[in-house]
PDB file of C-alpha atoms in Angstrom:
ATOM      1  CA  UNK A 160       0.000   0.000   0.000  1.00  0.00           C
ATOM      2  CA  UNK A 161       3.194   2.200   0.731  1.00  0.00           C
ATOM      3  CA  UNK A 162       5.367   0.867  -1.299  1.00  0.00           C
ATOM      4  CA  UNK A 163       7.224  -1.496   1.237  1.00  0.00           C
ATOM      5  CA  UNK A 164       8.274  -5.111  -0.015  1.00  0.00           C
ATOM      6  CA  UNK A 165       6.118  -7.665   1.930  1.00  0.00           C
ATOM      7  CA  UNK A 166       7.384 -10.981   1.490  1.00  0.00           C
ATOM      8  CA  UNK A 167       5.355 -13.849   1.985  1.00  0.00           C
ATOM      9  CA  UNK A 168       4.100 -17.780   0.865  1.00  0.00           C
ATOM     10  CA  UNK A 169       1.240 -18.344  -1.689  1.00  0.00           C
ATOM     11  CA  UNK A 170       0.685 -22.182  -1.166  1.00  0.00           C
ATOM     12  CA  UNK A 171      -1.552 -23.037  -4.169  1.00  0.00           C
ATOM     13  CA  UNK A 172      -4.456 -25.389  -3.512  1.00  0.00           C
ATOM     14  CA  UNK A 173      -7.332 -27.195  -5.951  1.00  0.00           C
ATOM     15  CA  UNK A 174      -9.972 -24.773  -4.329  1.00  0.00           C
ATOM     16  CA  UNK A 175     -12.208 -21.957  -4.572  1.00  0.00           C
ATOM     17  CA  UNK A 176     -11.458 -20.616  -1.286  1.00  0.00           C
ATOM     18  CA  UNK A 177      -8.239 -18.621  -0.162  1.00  0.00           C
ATOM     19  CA  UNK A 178      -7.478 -17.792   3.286  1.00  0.00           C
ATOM     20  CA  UNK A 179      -5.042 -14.927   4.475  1.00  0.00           C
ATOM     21  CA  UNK A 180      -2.975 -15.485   7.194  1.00  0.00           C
ATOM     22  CA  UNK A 181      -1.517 -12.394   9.397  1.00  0.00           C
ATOM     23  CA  UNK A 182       0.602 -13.873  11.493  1.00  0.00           C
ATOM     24  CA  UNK A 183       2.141 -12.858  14.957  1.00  0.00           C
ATOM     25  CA  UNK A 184       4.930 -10.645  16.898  1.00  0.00           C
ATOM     26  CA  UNK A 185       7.790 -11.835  16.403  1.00  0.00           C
ATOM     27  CA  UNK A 186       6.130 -15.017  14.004  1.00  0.00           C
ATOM     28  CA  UNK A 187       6.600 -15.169  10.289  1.00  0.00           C
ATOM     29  CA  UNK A 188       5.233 -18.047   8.129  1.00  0.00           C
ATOM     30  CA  UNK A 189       6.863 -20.915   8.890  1.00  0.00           C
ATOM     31  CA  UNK A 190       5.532 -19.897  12.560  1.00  0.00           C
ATOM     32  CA  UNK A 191       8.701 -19.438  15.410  1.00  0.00           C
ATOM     33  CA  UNK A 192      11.811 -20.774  14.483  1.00  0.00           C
ATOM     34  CA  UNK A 193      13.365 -18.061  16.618  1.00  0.00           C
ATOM     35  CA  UNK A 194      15.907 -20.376  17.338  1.00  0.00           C
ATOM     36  CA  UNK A 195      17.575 -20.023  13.323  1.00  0.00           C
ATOM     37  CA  UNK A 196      18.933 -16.757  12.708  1.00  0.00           C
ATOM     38  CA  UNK A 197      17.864 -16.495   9.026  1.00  0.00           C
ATOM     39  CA  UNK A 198      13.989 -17.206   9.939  1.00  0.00           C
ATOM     40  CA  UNK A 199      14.080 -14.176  12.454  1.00  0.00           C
ATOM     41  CA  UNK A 200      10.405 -12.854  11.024  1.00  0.00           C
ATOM     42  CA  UNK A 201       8.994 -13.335   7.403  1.00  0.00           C
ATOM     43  CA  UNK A 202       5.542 -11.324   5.958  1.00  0.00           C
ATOM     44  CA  UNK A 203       4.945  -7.888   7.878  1.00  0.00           C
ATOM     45  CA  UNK A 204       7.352  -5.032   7.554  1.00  0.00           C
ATOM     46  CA  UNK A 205      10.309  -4.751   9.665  1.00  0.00           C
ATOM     47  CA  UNK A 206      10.793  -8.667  10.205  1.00  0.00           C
ATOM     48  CA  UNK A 207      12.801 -11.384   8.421  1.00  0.00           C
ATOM     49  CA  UNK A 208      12.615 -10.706   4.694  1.00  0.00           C
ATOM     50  CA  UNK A 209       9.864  -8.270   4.174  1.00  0.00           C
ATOM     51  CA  UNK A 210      11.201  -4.383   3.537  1.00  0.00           C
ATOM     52  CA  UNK A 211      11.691  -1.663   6.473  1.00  0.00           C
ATOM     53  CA  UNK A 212       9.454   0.795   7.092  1.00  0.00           C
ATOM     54  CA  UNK A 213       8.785   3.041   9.199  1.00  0.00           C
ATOM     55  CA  UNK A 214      12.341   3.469  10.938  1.00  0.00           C
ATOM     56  CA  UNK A 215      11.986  -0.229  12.090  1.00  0.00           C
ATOM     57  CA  UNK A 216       9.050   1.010  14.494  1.00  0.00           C
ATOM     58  CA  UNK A 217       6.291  -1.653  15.310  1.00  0.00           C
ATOM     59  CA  UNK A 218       2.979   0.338  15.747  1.00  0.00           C
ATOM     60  CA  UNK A 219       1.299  -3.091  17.147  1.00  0.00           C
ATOM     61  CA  UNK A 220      -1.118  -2.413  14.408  1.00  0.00           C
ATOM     62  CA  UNK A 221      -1.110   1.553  13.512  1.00  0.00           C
ATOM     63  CA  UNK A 222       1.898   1.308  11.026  1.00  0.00           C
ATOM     64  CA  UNK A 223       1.564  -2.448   9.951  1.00  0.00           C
ATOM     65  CA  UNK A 224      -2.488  -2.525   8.863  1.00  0.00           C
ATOM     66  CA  UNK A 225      -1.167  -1.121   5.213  1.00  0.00           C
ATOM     67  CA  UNK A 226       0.560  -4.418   5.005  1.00  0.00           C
ATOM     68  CA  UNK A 227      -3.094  -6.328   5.734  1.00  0.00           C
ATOM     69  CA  UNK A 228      -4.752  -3.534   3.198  1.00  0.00           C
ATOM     70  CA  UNK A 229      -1.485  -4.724   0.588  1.00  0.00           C
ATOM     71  CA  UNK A 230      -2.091  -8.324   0.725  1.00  0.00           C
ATOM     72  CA  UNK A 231      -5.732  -8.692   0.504  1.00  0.00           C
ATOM     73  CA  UNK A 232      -5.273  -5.855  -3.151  1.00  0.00           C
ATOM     74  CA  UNK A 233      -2.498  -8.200  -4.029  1.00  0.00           C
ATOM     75  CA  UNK A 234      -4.873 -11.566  -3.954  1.00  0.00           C
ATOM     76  CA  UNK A 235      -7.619  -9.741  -5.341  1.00  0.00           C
ATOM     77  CA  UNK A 236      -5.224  -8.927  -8.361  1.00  0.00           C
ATOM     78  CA  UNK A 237      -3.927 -12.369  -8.888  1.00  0.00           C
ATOM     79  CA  UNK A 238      -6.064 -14.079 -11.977  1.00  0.00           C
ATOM     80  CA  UNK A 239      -5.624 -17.152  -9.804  1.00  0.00           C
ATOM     81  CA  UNK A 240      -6.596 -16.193  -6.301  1.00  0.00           C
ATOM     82  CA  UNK A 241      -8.819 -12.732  -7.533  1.00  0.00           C
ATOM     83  CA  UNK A 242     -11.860 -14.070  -7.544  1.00  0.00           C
ATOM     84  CA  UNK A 243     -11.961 -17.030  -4.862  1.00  0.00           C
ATOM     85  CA  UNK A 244     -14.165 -17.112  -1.762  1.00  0.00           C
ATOM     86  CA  UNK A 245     -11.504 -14.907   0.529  1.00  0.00           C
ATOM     87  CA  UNK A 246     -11.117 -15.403   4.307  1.00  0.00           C
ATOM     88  CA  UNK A 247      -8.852 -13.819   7.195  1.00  0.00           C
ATOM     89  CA  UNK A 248      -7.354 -15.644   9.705  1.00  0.00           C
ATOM     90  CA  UNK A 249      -5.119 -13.118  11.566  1.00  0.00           C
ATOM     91  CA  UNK A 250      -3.327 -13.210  15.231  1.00  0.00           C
ATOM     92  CA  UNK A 251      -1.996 -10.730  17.556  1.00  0.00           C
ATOM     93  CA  UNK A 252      -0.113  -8.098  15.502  1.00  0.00           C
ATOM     94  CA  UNK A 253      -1.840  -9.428  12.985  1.00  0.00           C
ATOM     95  CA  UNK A 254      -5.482  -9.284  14.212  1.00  0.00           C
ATOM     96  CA  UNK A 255      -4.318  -5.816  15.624  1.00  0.00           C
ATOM     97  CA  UNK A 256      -3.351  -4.837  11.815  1.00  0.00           C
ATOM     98  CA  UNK A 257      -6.291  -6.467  10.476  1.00  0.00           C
ATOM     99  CA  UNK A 258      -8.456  -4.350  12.655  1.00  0.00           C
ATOM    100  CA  UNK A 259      -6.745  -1.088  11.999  1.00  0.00           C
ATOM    101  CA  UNK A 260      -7.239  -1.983   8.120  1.00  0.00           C
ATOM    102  CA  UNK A 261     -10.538  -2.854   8.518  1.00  0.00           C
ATOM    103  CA  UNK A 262     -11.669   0.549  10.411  1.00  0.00           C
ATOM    104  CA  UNK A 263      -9.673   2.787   7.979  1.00  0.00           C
ATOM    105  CA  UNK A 264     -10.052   1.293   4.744  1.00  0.00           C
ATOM    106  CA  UNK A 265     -13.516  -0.811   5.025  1.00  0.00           C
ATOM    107  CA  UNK A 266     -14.258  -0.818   1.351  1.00  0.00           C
ATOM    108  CA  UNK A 267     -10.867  -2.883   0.588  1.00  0.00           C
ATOM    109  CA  UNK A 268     -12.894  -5.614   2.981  1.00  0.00           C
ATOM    110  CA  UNK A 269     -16.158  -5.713   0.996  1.00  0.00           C
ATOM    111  CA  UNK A 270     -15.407  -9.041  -0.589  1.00  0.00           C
ATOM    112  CA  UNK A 271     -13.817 -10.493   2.800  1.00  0.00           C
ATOM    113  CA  UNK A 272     -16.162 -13.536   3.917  1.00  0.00           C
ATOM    114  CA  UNK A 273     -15.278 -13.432   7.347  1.00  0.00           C
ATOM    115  CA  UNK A 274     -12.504 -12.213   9.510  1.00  0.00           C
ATOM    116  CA  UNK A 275     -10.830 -14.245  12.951  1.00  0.00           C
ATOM    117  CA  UNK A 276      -9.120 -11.995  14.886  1.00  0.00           C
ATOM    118  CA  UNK A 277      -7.434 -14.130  17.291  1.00  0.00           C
ATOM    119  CA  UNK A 278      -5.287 -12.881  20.359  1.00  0.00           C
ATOM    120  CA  UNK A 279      -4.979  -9.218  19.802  1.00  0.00           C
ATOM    121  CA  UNK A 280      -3.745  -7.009  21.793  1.00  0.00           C
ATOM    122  CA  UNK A 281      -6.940  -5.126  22.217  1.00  0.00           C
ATOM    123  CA  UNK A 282      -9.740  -7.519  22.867  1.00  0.00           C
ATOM    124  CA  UNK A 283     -12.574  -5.092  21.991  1.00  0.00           C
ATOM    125  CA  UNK A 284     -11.300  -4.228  18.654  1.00  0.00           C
ATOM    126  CA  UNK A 285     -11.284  -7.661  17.528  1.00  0.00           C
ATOM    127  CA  UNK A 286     -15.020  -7.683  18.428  1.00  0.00           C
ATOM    128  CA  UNK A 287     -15.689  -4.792  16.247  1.00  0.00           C
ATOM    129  CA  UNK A 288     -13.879  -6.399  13.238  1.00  0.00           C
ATOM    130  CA  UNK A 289     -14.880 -10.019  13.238  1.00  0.00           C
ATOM    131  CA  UNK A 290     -17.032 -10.250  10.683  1.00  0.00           C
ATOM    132  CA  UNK A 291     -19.081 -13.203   8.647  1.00  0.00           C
ATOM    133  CA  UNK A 292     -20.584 -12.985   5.652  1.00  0.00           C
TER     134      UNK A 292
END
């Protein structure tokens, strides 16, 4: 959304469904491997592989949601993954970005079938954005 490089997993699957993972502080896809030095965060800015932004500042949500808002335009762009039945499974920073993105930028979330917030931060903003449609 601001020009930062997010880098992340697409894991193809025979399905018309496509779930979006935001993952945790300090996680990155392949979940903790703390313990190896190259796997020391993967997917949000700031961590592992993904771009800096911000001058390396974690905003627990109010910096990071752009990278939420960036991945769901990205799918939705894809001819493979545009137009499948889209889901959000996000935890802690990542339900705390989620909900950020969803309260400033609803109309990137139309489409969104539903939305787990799991483990933020801030218990009574993932109330306000879990959704089902």
């Amino acid at each position: 959304m601001d020009g930062v490089p997010i880098d992340g997993w697409l894991s193809p699957a025979d399905s018309d469904k496509l779930i979006i993972h935001n993952h945790f502080l300090p996680g990155n896809r392949y979940g903790y491997p703390g313990q190896l030095p190259q796997f020391g965060g993967l997917g949000i800015r700031n961590f592992g592989m993904s771009g800096a932004g911000n001058g390396d500042t974690v905003g627990i949500g109010l910096l990071e949601y752009r990278d939420v808002v960036g991945s769901v335009r990205y799918a939705k762009s894809r001819p493979d993954t545009g137009s499948k039945t889209t889901f959000l499974l996000s935890v802690c920073l990542g339900a705390d970005s989620t909900c950020v993105a969803m309260a400033r930028h609803p109309e990137e979330f139309e489409h969104i079938r539903s939305s787990t917030p799991s483990r933020s931060t801030s218990p009574r903003s993932s109330l306000r954005c879990t959704t089902t449609r």
